[in-house]
XYZ file of C-alpha atoms in Angstrom:
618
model
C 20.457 20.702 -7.351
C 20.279 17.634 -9.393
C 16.686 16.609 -8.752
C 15.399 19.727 -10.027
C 16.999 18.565 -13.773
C 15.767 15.472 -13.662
C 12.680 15.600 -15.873
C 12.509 11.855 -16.974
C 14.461 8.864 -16.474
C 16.374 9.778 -19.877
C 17.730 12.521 -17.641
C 19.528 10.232 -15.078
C 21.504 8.356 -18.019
C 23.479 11.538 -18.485
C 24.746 11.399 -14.850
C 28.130 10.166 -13.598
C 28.613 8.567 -10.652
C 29.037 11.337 -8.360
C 26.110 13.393 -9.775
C 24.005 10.152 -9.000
C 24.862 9.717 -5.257
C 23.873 13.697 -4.891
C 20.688 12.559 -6.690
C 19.998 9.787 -4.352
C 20.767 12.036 -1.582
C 18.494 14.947 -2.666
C 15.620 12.134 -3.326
C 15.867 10.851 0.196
C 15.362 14.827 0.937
C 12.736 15.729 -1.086
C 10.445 12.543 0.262
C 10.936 13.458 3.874
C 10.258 17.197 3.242
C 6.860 16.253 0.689
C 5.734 13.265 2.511
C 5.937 15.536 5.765
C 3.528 17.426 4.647
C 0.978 15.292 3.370
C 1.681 12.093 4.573
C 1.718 9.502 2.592
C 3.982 6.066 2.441
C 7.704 7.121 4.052
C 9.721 4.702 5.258
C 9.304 2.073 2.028
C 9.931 4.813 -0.047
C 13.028 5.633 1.217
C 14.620 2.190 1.373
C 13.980 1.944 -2.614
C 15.857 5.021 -3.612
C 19.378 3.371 -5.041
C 17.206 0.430 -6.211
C 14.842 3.011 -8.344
C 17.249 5.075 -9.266
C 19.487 1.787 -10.987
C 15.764 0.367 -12.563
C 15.648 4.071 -14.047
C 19.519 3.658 -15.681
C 19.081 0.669 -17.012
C 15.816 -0.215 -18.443
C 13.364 2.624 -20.515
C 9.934 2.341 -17.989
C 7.890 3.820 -20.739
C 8.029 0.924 -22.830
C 9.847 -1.604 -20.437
C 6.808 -2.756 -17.943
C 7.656 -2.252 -14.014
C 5.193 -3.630 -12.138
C 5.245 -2.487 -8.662
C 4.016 -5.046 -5.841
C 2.601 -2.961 -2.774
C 2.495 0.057 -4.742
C 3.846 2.386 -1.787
C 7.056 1.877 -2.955
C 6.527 4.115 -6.035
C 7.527 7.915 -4.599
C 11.112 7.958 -5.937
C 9.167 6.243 -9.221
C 7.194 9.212 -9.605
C 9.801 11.683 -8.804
C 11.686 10.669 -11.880
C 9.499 10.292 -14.100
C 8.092 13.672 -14.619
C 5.857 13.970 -11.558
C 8.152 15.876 -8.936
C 6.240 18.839 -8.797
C 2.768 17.785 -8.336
C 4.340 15.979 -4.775
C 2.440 19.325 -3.180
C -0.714 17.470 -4.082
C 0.256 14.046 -2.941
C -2.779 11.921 -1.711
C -4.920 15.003 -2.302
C -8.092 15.303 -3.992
C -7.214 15.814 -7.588
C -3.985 15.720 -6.968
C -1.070 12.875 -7.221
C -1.680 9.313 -6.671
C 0.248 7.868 -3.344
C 0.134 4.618 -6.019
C 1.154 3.768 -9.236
C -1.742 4.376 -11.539
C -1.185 4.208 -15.602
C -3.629 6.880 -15.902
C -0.968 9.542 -14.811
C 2.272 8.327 -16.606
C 3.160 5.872 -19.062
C 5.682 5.052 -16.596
C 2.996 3.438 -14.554
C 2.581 -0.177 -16.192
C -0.162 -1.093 -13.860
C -2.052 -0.155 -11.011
C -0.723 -1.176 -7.170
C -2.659 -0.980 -3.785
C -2.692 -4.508 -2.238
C 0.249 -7.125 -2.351
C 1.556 -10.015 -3.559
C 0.308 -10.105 -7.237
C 3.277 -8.436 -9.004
C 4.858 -11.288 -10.443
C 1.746 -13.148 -11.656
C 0.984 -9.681 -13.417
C 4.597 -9.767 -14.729
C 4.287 -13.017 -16.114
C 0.892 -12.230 -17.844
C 2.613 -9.414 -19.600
C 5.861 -11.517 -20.598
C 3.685 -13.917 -22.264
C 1.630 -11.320 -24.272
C 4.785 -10.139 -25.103
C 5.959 -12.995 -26.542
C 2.691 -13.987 -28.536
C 2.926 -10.404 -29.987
C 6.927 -11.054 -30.884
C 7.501 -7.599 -29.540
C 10.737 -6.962 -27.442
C 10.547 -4.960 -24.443
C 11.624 -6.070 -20.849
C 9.202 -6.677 -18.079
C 10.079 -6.659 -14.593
C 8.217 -7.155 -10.948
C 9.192 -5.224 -8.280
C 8.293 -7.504 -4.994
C 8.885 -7.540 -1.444
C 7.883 -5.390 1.459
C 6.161 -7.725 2.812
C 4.169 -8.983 -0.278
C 6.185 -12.176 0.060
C 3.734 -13.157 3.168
C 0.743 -13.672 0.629
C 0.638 -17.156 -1.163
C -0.319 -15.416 -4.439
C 3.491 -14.702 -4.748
C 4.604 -17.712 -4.475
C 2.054 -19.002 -6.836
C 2.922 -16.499 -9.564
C 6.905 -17.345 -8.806
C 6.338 -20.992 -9.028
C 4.052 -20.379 -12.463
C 7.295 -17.586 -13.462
C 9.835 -20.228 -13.073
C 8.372 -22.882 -14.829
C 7.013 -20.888 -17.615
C 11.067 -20.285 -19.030
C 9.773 -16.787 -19.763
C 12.456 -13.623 -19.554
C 11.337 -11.166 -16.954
C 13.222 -9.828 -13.986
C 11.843 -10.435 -10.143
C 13.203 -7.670 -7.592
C 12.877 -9.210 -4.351
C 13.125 -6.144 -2.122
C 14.175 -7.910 1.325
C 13.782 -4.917 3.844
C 13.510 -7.776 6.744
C 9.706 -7.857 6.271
C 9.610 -10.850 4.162
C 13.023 -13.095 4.279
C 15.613 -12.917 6.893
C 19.358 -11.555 5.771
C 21.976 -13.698 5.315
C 24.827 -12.699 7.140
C 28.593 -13.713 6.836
C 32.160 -12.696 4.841
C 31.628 -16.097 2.898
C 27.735 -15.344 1.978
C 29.104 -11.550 0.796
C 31.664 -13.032 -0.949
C 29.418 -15.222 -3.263
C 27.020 -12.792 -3.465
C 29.445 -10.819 -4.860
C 30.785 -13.426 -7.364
C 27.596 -14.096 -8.241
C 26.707 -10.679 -9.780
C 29.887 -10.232 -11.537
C 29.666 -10.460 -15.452
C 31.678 -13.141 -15.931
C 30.238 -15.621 -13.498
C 27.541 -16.255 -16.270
C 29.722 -16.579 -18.995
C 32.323 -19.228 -16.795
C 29.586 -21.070 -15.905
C 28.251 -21.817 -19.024
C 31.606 -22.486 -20.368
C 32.579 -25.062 -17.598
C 29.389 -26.965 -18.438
C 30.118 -27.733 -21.890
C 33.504 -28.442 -21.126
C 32.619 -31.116 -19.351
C 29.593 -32.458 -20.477
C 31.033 -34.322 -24.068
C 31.949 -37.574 -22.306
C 30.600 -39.617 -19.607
C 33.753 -39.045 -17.293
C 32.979 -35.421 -17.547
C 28.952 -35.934 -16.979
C 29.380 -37.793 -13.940
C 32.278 -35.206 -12.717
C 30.203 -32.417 -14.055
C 27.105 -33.444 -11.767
C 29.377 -34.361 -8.754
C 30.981 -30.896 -8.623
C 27.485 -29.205 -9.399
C 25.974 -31.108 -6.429
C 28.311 -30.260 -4.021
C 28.003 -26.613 -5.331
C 24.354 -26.688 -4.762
C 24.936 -28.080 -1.014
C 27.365 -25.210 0.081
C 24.778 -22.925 -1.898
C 22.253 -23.721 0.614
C 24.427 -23.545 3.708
C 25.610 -20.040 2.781
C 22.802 -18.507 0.739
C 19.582 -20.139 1.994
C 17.275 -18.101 0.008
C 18.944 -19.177 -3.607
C 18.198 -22.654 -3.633
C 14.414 -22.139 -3.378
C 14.121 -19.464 -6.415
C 16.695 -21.982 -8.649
C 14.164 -24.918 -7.814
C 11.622 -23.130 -9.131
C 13.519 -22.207 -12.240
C 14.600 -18.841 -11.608
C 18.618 -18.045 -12.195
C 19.104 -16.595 -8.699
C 21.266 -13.400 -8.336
C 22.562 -11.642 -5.032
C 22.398 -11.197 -2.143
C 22.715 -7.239 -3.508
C 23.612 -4.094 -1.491
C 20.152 -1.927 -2.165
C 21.924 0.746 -1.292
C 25.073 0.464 -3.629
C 24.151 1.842 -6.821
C 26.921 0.581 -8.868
C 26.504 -3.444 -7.923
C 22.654 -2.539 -8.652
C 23.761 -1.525 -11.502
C 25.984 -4.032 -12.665
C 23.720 -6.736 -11.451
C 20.439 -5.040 -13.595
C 22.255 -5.049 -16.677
C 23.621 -8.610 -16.340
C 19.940 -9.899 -15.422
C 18.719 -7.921 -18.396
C 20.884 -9.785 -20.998
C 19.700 -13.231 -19.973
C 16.802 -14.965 -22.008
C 14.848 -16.551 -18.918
C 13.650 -15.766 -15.704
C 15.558 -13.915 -12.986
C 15.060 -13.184 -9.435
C 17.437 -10.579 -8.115
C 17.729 -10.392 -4.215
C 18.097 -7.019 -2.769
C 19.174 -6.301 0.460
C 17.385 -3.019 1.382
C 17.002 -0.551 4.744
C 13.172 0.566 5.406
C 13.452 3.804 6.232
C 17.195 4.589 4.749
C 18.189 8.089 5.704
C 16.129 9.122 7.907
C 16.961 8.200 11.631
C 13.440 8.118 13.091
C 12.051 5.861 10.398
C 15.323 3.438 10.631
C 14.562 3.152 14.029
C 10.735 2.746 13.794
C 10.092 1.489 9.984
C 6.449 0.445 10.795
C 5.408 3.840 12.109
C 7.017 5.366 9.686
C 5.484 2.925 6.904
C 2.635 4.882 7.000
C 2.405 8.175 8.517
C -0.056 11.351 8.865
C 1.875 14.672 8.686
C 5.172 15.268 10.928
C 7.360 17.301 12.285
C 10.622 16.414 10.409
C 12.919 17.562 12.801
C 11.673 15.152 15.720
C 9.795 12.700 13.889
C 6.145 13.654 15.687
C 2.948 14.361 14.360
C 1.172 17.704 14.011
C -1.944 16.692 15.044
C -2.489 14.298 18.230
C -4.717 11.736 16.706
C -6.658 10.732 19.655
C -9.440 8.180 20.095
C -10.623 6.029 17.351
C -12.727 3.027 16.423
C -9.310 1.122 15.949
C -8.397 1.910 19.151
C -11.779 1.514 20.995
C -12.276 -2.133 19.288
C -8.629 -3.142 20.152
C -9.291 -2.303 23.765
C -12.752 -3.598 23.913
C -11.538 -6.718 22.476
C -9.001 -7.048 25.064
C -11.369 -6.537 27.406
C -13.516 -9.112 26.496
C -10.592 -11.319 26.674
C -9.652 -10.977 30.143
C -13.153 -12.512 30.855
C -12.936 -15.328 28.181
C -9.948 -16.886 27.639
C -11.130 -18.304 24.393
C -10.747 -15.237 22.863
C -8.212 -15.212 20.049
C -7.027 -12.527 17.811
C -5.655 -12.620 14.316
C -4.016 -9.876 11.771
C -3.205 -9.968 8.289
C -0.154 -7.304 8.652
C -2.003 -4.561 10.350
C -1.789 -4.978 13.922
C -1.083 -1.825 14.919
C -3.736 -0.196 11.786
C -6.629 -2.235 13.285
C -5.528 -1.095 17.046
C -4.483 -4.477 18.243
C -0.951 -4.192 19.663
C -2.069 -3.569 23.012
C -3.889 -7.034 23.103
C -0.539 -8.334 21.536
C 1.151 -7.745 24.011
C -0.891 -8.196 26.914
C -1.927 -12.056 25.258
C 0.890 -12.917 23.282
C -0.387 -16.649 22.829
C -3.842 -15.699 22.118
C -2.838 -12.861 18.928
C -1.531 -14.366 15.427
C -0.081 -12.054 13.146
C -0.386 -14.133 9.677
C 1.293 -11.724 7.372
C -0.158 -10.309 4.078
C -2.437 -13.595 3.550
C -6.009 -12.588 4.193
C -7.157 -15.714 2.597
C -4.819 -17.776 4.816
C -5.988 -15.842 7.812
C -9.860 -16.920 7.118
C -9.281 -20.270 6.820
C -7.515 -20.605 9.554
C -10.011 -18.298 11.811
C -12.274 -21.183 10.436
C -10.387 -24.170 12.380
C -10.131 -22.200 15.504
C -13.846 -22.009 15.707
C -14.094 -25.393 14.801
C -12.164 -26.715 17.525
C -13.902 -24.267 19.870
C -11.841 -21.320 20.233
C -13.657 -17.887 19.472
C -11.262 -16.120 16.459
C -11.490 -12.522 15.869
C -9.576 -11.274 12.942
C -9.373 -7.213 12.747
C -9.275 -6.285 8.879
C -9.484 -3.450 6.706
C -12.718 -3.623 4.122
C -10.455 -3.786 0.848
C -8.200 -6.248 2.747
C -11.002 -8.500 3.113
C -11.702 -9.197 -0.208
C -8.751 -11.497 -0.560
C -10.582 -13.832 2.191
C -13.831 -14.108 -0.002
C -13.426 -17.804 -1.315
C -12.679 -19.061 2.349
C -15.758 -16.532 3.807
C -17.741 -18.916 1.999
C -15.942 -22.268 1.466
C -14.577 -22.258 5.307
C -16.297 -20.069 7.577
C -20.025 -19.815 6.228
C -20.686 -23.547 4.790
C -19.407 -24.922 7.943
C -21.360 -22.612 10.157
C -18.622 -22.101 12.625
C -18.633 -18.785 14.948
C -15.831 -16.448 13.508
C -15.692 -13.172 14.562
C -15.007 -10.348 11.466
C -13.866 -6.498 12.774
C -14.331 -4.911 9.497
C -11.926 -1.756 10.223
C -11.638 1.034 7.634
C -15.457 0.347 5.940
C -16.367 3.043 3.829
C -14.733 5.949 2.361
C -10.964 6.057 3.512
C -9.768 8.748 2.102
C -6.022 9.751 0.935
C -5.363 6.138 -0.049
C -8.208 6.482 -2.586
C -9.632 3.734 -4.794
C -7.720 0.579 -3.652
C -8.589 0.769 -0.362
C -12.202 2.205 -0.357
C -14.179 -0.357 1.925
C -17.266 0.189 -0.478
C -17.707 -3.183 -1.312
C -18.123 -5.109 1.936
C -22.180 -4.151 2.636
C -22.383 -5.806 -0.750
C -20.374 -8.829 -0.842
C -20.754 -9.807 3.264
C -24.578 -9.538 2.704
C -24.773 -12.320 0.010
C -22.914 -14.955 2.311
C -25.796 -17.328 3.836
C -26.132 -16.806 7.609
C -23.610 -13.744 7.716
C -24.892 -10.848 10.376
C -23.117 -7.477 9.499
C -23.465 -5.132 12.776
C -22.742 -0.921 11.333
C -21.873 0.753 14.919
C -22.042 4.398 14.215
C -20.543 5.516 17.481
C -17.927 4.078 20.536
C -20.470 2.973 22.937
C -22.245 0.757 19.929
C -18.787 -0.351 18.472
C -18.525 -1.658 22.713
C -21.828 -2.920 22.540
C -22.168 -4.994 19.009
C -18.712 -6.463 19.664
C -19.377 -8.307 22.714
C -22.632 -8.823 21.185
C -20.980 -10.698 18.287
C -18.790 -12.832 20.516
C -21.419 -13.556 23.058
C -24.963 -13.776 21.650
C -24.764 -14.225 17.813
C -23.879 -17.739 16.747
C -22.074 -18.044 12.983
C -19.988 -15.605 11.471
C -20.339 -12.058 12.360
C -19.156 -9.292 10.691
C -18.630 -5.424 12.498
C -17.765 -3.150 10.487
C -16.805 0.463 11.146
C -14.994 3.655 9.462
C -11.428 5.078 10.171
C -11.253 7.557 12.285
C -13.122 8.752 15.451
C -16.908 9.633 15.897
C -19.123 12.524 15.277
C -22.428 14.125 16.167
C -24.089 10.692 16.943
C -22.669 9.084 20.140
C -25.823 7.429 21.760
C -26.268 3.814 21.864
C -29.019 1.782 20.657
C -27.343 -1.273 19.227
C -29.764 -3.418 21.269
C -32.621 -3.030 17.904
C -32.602 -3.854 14.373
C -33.187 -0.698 13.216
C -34.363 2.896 15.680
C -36.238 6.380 14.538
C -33.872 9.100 15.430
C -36.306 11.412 14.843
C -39.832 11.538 13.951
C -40.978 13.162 10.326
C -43.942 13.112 7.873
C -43.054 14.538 5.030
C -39.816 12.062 3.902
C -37.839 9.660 5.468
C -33.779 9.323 5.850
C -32.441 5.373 6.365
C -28.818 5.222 6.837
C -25.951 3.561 8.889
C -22.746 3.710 10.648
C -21.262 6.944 10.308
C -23.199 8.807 7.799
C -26.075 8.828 9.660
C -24.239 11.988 11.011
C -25.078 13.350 7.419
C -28.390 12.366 7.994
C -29.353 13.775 11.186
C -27.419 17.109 9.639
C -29.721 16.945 6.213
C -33.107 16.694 8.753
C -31.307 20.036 10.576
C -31.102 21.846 7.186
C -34.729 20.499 5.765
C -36.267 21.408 9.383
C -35.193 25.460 8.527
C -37.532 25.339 5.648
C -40.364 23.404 7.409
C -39.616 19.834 5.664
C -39.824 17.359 8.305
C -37.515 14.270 7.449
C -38.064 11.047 9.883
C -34.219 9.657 10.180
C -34.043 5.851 10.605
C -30.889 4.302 11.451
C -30.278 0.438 10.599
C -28.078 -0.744 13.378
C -27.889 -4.444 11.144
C -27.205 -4.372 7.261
C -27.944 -8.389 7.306
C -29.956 -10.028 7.732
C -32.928 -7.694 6.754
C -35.921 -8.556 8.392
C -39.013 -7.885 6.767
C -41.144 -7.763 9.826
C -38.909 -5.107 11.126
C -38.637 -2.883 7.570
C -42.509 -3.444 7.065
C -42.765 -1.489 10.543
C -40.333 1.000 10.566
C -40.711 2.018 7.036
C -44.160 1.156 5.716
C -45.387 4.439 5.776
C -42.707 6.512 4.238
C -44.046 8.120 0.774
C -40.469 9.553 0.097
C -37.533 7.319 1.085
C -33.836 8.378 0.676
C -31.198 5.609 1.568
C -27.813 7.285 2.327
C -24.667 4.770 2.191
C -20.616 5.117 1.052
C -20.806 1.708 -0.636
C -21.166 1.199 -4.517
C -24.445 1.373 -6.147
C -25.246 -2.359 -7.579
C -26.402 -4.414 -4.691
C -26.263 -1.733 -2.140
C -28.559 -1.511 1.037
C -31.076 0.672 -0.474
C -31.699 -2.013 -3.326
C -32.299 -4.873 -1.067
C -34.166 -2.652 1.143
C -36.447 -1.246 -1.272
C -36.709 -5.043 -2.177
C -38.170 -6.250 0.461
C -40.676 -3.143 1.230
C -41.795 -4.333 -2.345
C -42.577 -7.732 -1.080
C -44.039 -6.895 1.945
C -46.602 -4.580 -0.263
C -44.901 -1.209 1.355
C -42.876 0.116 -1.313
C -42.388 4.177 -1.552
C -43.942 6.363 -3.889
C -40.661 7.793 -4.532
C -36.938 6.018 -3.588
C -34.153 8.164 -3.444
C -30.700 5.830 -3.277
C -27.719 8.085 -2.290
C -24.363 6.116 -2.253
C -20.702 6.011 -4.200
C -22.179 5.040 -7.537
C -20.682 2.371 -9.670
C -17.603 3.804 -10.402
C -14.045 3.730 -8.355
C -13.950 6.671 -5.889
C -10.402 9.168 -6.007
C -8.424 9.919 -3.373
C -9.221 12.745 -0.748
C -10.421 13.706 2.272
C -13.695 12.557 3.763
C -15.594 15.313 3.655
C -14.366 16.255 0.296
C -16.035 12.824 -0.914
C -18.937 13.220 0.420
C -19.452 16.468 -1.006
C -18.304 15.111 -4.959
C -20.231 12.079 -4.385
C -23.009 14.256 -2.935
C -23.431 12.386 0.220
C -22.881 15.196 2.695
C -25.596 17.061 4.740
C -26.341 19.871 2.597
C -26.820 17.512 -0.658
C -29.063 14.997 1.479
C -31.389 17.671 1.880
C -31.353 19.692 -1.781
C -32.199 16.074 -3.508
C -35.104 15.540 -0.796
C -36.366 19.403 -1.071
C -36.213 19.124 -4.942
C -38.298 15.808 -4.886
C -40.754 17.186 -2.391
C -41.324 20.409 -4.339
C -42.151 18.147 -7.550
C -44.209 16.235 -6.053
């Protein structure tokens, strides 16, 4: 086997051209057979093999700087560089990354879990590099989809202007620009990448450019070059206007044009956007045919393409079909997604109200905003987004959406810990930064029937912007409903009280189990509404408790438990002892759930040690 000799990318140098189509071959292999088992990112991965495998041939990673856009096209990356056989621990706890992370290889030039920033990160680097006078190459590996998101095209227009060298890979997969087809757009394409195109070029420009007859030929023949150009090869014309020397259409898979074309790119002193032709999901029938299931996928059988495990019910699913529901009865029900529709569980109502559902692409910001002007012209917007994804919409929350007052609709899907994707997509942030928007009410189902029950109650009884946030997954021990009230005793204690919400107050309810065994009795309080906090409602539900622990998966600075031992202060009812329980202030690692909760000792058993050792000092 090749692969198995392949210890870094200096490794792959040595190969001739045979031995590298067996390597891309075993590659495509190896992901399906690792990936399988773990799950992880497939299909992306296995478009980019040729393409990673050319990067690795011509440019030194460890001190040339590839920055990956969408980082879950960085398997074959890792492979090569030294990391093959810690793919058993892919997405694990403790184990590899499923993104590129610069803690684990100098290979990694920067971390990647969201989209679209991989040129402006480029271009930050190209400049250091030349203030420093140091030579190294840096290059931006985009696409995927990352072209949807406007921060692309800011750091491309910024790229272009800036006359800096550094290399753009524009993987086009068919999630971001449409393929040119046509003998006559293959045939430039190929032209275009051959070595001596450059070199005529240049030569047929000063040739003609010494006397005014030749200037005004010169700029006659270059015109009508430039309107054929944009007849045949559409995309060109737009990368050369912002400055970029435009190269391809390329064959992704054919390794020896990608090859060629890399090492004519890297001789030229300015910026360069190479345009790569790729197939999501190369190799591998069931992905080609299905790339978006296959984009992300839980463990499978490989020789059918099926998961192990049915995955059943989840809030995803239950708010995609409660929203539907909802708009059978209202037709001013809208829905939006940033890229996730089937993620946040709304293809059904995609299909079933094709002019009510907008699918923005990877522009979270864009999707805000424009969630804004629904509302203002009366519609009801709904847009279904993950916690991390959210982020990206801040500016607008604010600017758009809270400042105007309008009623916009927020299902906060994957809020909390996430697990295998680790510390890019966390949603620990979102209590925090939703809570601090003016006139924002955040609604924390922690079971189906109040997921049901706060979502229609967002659309139909709360005016402004309302947020509902809720884990991945499906639910737990709690599956009552009392979304109705601010905040409801579970169960009655005296000797300490447990405030949670959402899904931990599983944890909760399973710390009062384990404290009840050795006579502690905990009071569990579960806040069905993170903001705003009502001080009438804390004052009564909480102004007796001597020993409070607050229990939350968000970070630490400006979490629940702060604000709500806050306001007990004011209202003269602080606890003689707080207890604040949540993800700290540092980035959480990838792994499962559980194995979180137990590291950042959230779970059931740790609820109840802290609160027995407290009790015992006391």
């Amino acid at each position: 086997m090749i692969l198995e000799r392949i210890n870094s990318p200096c490794d792959i140098k040595q190969l001739n051209e045979q031995q590298l189509h067996q390597l891309c071959e075993e590659l495509r292999a190896f992901l399906i057979t690792h990936v399988a088992q773990t799950g992880g990112h497939l299909a992306s991965n296995l478009g980019v093999v040729e393409l990673t495998v050319a990067i690795h041939r011509v440019f030194d990673t460890a001190r040339d700087r590839l920055v990956f856009d969408v980082g879950h096209q960085c398997y074959v990356h890792k492979a090569l560089t030294g990391r093959r056989d810690l793919f058993d621990s892919l997405r694990q706890f403790d184990g590899l990354s499923g993104f590129p992370k610069p803690w684990e290889s100098a290979h990694d030039a920067f971390i990647a879990g969201h989209a679209s920033n991989s040129v402006s990160v480029a271009l930050g680097m190209a400049r250091a590099r030349s203030r420093e006078k140091e030579n190294y190459h840096v290059l931006a590996l985009t696409g995927d989809g990352a072209m949807t998101g406007g921060l692309s095209f800011e750091g491309l227009n910024d790229a272009g202007a800036s006359g800096e060298p550094l290399i753009v890979i524009l993987n086009d997969n068919g999630m971001s620009i449409d393929a040119n087809v046509g003998g006559m757009s293959g045939h430039l394409s190929e032209l275009r990448t051959k070595p001596g195109y450059v070199a005529l070029k240049e030569r047929y420009r000063q040739a003609l450019t010494h006397s005014n007859v030749g200037r005004r030929f010169y700029d006659f023949s270059r015109g009508m070059k430039q309107l054929l150009k944009h007849s045949l090869l559409p995309g060109s014309t737009m990368f050369e206007d912002m400055g970029f020397h435009y190269m391809g259409p390329v064959d992704g898979h054919d390794l020896e044009q990608l090859t060629q074309t890399l090492c004519l790119a890297k001789e030229m002193d300015c910026p360069v956007l190479v345009h790569v032709h790729t197939v999501k999901g190369k190799g591998y029938c069931y992905a080609e045919q299905e790339p978006g299931r296959f984009h992300g996928v839980s463990p499978f059988d490989t020789n059918n393409g099926q998961p192990l495990k049915a995955s059943g019910e989840s809030y995803s699913s239950v708010f995609g079909q409660t929203l539907a529901e909802l708009a059978r009865e209202n037709p001013k029900i809208c829905a939006i997604s940033a890229a996730m529709v089937d993620g946040t569980g709304l293809t059904s109502f995609a299909k079933e109200f094709p002019e009510r559902f907008f699918d923005v692409g990877i522009a979270e910001g864009h999707a805000v905003a424009m969630a804004a002007g629904m509302a203002k012209q009366g519609s009801v917007p709904v847009f279904a987004v993950y916690s991390s994804f959210l982020q990206r919409g801040f500016d607008m929350l604010i600017h758009d959406v809270a400042l105007s007052g309008v009623h916009v609709v927020f299902g906060v899907d994957r809020a909390g810990l996430v697990g295998a994707d680790g510390e890019t997509h966390h949603g620990c942030f979102d209590p925090i930064y939703l809570a601090q928007v003016p006139n924002m009410t955040v609604l924390c189902p922690a079971s189906f029937a109040e997921l049901r029950y706060m979502l229609r109650q967002a659309i139909e009884e709360i005016d402004g912007p309302v947020a509902v946030r809720y884990p991945r997954g499906g639910e737990e021990r709690y599956r009552d409903c009392c979304g109705a009230e601010v905040m409801t005793r579970l169960r009655e204690g005296k000797d300490c009280t447990i405030v949670s919400y959402g899904t931990l107050i599983n944890e909760a309810l399973g710390a009062a189990d384990l404290l009840q065994e050795k006579g502690i009795s905990a009071e569990v309080v579960k806040l069905n509404r993170i903001a705003p906090m009502d001080p009438a409602y804390v004052k009564d539900m909480l102004g007796n408790s001597k020993c409070l622990l607050v229990l939350e998966d968000c970070v630490n600075t400006g979490c629940v438990g702060q604000r709500l031992a806050a306001t007990m202060l004011q209202g003269g009812a602080a606890p003689q002892k707080l207890i604040l329980k949540n993800s700290g202030d540092t980035f959480v690692q990838q792994g499962t759930v559980p194995q979180l909760y137990r590291a950042l000792g959230l779970d059931a058993q740790s609820v109840a040690g802290s609160l027995e050792e407290v009790l015992h000092e006391r």
